[in-house]
Short mmCIF file of C-alpha atoms in Angstrom, two decimals:
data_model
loop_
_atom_site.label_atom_id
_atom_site.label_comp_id
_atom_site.label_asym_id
_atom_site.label_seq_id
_atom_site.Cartn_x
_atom_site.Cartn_y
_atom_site.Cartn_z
CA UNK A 58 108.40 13.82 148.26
CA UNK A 59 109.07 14.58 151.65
CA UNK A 60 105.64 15.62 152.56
CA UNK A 61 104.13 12.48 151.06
CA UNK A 62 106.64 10.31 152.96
CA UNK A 63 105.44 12.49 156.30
CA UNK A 64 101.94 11.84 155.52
CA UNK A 65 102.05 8.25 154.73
CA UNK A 66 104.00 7.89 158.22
CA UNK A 67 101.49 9.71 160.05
CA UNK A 68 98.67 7.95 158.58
CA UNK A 69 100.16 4.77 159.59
CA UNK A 70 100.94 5.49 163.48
CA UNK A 71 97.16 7.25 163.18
CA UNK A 72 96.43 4.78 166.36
CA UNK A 73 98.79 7.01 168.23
CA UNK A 74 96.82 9.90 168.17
CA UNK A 75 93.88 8.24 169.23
CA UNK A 76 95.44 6.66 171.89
CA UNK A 77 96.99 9.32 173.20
CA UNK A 78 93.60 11.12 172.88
CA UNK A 79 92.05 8.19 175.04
CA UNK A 80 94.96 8.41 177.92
CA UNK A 81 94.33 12.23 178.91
CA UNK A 82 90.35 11.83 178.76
CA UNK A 83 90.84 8.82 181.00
CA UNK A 84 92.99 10.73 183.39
CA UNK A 85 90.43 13.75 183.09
CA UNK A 86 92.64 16.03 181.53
CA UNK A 87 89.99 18.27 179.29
CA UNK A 88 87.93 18.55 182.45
CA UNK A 89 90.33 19.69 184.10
CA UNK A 90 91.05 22.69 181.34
CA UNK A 91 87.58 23.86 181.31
CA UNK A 92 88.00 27.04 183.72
CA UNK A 93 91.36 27.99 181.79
CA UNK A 94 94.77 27.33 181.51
CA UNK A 95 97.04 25.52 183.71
CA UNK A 96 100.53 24.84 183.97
CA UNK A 97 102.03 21.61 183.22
CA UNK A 98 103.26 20.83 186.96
CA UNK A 99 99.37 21.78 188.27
CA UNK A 100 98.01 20.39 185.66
CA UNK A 101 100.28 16.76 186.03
CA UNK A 102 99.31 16.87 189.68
CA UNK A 103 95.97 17.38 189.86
CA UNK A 104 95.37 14.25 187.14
CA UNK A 105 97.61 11.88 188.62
CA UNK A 106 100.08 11.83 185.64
CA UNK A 107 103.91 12.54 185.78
CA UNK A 108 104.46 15.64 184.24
CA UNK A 109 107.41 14.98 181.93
CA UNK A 110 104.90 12.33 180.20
CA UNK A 111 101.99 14.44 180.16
CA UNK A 112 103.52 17.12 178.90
CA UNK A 113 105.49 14.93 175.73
CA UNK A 114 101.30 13.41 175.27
CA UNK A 115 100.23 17.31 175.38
CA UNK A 116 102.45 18.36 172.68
CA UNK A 117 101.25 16.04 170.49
CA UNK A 118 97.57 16.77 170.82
CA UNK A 119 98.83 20.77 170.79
CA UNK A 120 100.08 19.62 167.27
CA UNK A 121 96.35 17.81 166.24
CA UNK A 122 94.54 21.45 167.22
CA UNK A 123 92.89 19.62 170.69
CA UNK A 124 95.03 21.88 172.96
CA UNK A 125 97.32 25.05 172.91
CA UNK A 126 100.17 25.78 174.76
CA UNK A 127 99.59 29.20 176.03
CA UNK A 128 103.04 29.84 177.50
CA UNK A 129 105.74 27.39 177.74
CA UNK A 130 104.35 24.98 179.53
CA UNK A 131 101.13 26.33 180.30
CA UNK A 132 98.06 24.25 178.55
CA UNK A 133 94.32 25.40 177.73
CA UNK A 134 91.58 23.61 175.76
CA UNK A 135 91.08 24.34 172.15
CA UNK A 136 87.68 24.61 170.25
CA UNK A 137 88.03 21.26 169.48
CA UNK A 138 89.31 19.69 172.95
CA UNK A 139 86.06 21.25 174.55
CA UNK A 140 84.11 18.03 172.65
CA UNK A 141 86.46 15.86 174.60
CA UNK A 142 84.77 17.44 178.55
CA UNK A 143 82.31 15.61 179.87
CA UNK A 144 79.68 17.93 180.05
CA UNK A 145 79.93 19.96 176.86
CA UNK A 146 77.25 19.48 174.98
CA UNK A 147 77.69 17.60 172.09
CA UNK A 148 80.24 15.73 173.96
CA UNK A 149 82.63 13.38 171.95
CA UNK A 150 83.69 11.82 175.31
CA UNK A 151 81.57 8.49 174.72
CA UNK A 152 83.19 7.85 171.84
CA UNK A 153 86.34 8.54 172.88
CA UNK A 154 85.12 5.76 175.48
CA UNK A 155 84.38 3.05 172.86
CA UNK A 156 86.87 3.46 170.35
CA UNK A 157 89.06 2.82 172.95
CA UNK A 158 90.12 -0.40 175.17
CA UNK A 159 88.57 -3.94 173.45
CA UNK A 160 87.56 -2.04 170.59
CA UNK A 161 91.24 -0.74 170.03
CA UNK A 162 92.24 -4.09 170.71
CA UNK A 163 90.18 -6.02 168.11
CA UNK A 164 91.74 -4.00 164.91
CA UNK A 165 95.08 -5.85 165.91
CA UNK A 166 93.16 -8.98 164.27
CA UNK A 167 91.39 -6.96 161.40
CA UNK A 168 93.20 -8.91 159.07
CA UNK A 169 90.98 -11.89 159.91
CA UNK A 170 88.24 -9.48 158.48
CA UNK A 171 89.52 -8.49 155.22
CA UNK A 172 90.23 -12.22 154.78
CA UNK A 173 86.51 -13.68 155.66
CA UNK A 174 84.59 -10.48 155.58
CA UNK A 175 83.55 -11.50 158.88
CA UNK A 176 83.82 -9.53 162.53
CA UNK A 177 87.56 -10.07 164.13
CA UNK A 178 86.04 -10.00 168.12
CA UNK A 179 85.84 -13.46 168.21
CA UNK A 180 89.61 -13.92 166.80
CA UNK A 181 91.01 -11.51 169.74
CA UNK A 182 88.53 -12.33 172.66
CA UNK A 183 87.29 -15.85 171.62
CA UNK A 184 83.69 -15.39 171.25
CA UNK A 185 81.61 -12.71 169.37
CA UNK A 186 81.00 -8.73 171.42
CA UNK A 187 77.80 -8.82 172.81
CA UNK A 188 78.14 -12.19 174.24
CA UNK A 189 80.99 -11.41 175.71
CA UNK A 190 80.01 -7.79 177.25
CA UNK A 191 77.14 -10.44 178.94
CA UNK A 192 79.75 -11.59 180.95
CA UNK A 193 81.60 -8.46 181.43
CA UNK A 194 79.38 -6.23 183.64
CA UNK A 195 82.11 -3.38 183.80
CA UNK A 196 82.60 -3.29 180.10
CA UNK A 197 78.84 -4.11 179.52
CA UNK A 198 77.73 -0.95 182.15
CA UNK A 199 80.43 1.51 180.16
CA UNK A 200 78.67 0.51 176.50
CA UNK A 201 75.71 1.40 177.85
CA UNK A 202 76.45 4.49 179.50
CA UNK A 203 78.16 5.39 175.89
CA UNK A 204 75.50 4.26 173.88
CA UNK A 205 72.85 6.73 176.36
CA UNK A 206 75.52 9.58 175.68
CA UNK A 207 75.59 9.20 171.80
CA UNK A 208 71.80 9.01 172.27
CA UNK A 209 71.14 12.52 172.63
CA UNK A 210 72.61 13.69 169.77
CA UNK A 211 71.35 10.78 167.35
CA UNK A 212 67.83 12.02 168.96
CA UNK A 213 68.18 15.50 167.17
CA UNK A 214 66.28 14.49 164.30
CA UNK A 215 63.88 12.44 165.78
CA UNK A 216 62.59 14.88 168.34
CA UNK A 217 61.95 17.94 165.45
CA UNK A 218 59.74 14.90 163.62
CA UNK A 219 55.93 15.93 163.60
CA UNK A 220 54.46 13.38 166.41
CA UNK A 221 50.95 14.97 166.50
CA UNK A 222 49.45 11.68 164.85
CA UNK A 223 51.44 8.87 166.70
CA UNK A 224 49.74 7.62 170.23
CA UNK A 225 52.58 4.48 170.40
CA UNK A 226 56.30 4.33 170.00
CA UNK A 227 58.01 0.94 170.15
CA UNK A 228 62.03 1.51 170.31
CA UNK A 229 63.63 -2.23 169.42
CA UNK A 230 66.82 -2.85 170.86
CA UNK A 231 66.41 0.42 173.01
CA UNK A 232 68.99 -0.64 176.03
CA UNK A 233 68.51 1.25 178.94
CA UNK A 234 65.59 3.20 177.83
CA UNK A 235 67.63 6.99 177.04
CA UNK A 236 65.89 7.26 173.71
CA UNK A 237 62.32 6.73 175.04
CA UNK A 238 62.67 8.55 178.22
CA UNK A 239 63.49 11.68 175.69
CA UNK A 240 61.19 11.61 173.20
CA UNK A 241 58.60 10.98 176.19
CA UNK A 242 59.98 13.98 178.26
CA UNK A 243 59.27 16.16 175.20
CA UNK A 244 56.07 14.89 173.55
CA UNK A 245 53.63 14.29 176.82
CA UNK A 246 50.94 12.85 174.87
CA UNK A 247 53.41 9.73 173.38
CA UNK A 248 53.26 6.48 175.15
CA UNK A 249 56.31 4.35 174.70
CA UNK A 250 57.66 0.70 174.70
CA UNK A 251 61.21 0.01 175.42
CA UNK A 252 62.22 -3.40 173.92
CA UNK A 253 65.38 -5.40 174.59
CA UNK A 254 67.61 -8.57 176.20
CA UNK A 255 66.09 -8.92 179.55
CA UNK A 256 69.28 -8.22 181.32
CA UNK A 257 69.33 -5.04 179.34
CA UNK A 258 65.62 -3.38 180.53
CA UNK A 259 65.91 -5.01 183.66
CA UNK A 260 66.19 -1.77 185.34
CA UNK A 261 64.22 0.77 182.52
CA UNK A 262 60.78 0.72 184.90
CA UNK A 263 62.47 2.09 187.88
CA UNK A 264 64.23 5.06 185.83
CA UNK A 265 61.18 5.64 183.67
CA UNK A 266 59.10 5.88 187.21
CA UNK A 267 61.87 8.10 188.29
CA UNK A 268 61.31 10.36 184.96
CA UNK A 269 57.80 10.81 185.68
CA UNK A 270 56.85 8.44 182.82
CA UNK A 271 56.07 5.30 184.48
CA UNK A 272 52.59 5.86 183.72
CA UNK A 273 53.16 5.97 179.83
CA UNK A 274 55.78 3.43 179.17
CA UNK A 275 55.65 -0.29 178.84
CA UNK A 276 59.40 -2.79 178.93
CA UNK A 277 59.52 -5.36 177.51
CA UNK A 278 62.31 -8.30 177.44
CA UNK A 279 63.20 -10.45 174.17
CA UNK A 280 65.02 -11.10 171.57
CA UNK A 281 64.61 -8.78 168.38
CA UNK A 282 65.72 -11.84 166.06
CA UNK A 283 62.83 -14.21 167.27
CA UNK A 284 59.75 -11.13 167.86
CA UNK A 285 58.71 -7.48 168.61
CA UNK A 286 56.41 -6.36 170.54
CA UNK A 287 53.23 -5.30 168.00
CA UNK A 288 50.41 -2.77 168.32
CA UNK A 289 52.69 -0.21 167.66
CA UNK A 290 52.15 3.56 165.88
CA UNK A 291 56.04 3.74 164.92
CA UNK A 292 58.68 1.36 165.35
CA UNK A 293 62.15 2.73 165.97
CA UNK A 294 65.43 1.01 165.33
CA UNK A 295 68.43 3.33 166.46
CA UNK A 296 71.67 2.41 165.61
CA UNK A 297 71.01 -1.36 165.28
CA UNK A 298 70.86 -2.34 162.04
CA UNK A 299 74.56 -1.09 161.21
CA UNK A 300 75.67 -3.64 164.26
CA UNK A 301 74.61 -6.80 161.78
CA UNK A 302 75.16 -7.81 157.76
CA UNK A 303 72.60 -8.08 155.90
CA UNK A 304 70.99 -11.71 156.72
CA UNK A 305 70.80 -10.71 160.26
CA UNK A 306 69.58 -7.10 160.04
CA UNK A 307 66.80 -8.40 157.54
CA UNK A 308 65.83 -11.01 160.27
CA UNK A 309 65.08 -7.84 162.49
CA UNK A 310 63.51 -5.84 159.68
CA UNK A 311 61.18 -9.29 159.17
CA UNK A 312 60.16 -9.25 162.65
CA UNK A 313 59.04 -5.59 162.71
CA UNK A 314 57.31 -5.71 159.46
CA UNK A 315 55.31 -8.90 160.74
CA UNK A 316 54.86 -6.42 164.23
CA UNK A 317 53.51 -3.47 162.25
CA UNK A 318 50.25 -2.56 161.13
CA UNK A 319 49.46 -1.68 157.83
CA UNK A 320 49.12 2.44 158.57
CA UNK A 321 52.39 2.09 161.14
CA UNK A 322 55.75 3.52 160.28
CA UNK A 323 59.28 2.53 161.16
CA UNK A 324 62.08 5.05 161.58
CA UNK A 325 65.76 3.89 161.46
CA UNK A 326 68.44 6.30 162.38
CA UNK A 327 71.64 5.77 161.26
CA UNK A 328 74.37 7.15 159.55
CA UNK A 329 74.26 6.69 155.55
CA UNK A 330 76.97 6.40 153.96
CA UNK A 331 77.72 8.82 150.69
CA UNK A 332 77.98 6.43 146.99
CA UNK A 333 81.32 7.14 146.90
CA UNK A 334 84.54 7.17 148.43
CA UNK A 335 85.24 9.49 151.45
CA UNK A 336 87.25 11.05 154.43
CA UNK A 337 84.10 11.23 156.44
CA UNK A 338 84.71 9.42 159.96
CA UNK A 339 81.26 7.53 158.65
CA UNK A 340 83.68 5.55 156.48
CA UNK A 341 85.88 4.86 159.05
CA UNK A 342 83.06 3.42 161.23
CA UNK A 343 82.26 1.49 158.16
CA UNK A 344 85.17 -0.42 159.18
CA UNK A 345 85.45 -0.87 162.52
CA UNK A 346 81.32 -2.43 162.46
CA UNK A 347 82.66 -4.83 159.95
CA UNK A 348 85.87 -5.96 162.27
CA UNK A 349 84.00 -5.73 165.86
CA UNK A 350 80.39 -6.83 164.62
CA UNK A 351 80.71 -7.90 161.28
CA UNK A 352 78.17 -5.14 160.89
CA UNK A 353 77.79 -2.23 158.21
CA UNK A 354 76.91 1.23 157.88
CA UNK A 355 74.40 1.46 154.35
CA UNK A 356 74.26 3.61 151.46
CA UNK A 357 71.05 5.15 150.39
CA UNK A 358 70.45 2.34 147.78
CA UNK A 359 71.88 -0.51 150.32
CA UNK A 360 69.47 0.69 152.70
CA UNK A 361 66.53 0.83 150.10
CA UNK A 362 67.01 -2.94 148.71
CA UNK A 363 67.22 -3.97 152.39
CA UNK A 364 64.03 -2.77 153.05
CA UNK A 365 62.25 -3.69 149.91
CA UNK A 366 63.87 -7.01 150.58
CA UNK A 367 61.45 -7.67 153.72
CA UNK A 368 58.76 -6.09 153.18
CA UNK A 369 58.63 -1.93 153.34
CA UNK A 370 59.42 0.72 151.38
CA UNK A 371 61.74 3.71 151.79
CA UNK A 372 60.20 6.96 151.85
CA UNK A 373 62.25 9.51 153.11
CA UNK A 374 65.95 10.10 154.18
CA UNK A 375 66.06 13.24 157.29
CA UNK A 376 69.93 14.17 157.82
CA UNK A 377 70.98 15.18 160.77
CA UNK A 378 74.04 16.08 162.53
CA UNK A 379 75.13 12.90 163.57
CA UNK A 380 72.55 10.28 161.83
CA UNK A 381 69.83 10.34 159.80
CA UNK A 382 66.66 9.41 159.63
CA UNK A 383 65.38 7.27 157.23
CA UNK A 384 61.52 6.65 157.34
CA UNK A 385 60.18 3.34 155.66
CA UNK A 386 56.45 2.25 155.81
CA UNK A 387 54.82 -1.35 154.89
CA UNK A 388 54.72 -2.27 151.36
#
């Protein structure tokens, strides 16, 4: 009975954990581990932090398998707490970044969500995310700068696709322009089209001319609920669909299929979510689109009736080791 009781409690002060998790990435604490271990005094010192603190957050994240204690009071980075550096690859940094701060602070309305099934941003900040990242430009530059980190690892998929036959690649909703610059960089004969806010692309030309792609890419500002840009090969939608419910995201998968030529093909990646129950984190982030978006993440048969509901029809379903893609043509 005991152990259940232990459980249960951790379970419910889970937030802890992550918290703590966010405090020593802010303060640069797995970066700081990644040429060995240090002792608690160095290590409290060169972060900023006061060491009796650190040290009390340490043993906690010693105790979650993110760091070991060497010698008492001596700290090095774990197998796991080398996803939370910067620069390893595969980094779960970004997340780290945007599970954090408003996003933390939202779930202390989620209630309004399991009440209204709608998103809870509005009930904690007073209007709805991404209008209020618009007016945020530090918040708005860090989502971005997360979004082109996740990118990389979302692209896995994409880039071992066969892209002999495609000439044109339209990304919708493709921010700063990380996706195309990528898939450009490693297929030379692709031309892309970055499409997104205006405020978003506003500065996509500049980097894509610093990338050496200027020549092949095309940006474009709008909105992906009124129209697309058409005359596309393939149409990509990454990790956009799982942002909206299912009116919205079928507004979006409207506009596309009224974009897209008969012979064109549209690739979503996204996560997709097992039939039933389960641990996986996917679950989690189930959640936390439907309390800070009002958003989803799809089964395989939610994300086949959305698509046959406007207009195309699934084909294929790649997994990779982050997202999948799921490849849909016109019906």
């Amino acid at each position: 009975m005991s152990d259940i009781n232990n459980r249960v409690r951790k379970q419910i002060m889970g937030y802890i954990v992550s918290q703590a998790i966010a405090a020593v990435c802010e303060l640069g604490v797995p970066d700081k581990l990644s040429n060995g271990s240090r002792s608690l005094p160095d290590l409290a010192t060169s972060v900023g932090a006061d060491a009796d603190a650190l040290g009390r957050f340490m043993r906690v994240l010693v105790a979650e398998g993110l760091f070991m204690e060497e010698a008492a009071g001596r700290f090095a980075l774990t197998e796991a707490g080398e996803l939370l550096r910067v620069d390893t690859p595969g980094s779960l940094r970004h997340l780290v970044g945007l599970m954090s701060k408003e996003a933390y602070t939202v779930w202390g309305h989620s209630l309004h969500s399991v009440r209204t099934g709608k998103e809870s941003f509005t009930e904690a900040f007073g209007r709805p995310y991404f209008e209020w990242l618009s007016d945020n430009p530090s918040a708005s530059d860090e989502f971005d700068r997360c979004q082109a980190g996740l990118v990389e690892v979302r692209l896995l998929p994409l880039l071992n696709r066969d892209w002999a036959k495609t000439t044109t690649v339209v990304d919708i909703g493709g921010g700063a322009g990380t996706l195309i610059e990528t898939l450009l960089g490693s297929h030379p004969h692709l031309r892309g089209t970055v499409f997104d806010l205006p405020h978003v692309v506003a500065e996509s030309a500049s980097k894509f001319c610093s990338a050496d792609i200027g020549d092949r890419t095309t940006v474009v500002g709008g909105n992906f609920f009124e129209e697309v840009p058409q005359n596309g090969d393939v149409y990509v939608l990454s990790q956009i669909l799982h942002d909206w419910d299912d009116e919205s995201a079928g507004k979006i998968l409207g506009n596309c299929r009224r974009a897209i030529s008969g012979n064109g093909r549209l690739l979503i990646v996204e996560q997709v979510l097992p039939e039933v129950a389960t641990a996986h984190p996917m679950a989690l982030l189930d959640l936390h689109m439907l309390v800070l978006l009002g958003g989803r993440e799809r089964t395989a048969t939610e994300w086949r009736r959305l698509l046959s509901g406007h207009g195309f029809t699934l084909e294929s379903i790649t997994p990779g080791p982050r997202s999948s893609v799921i490849e849909s043509v016109p019906a």
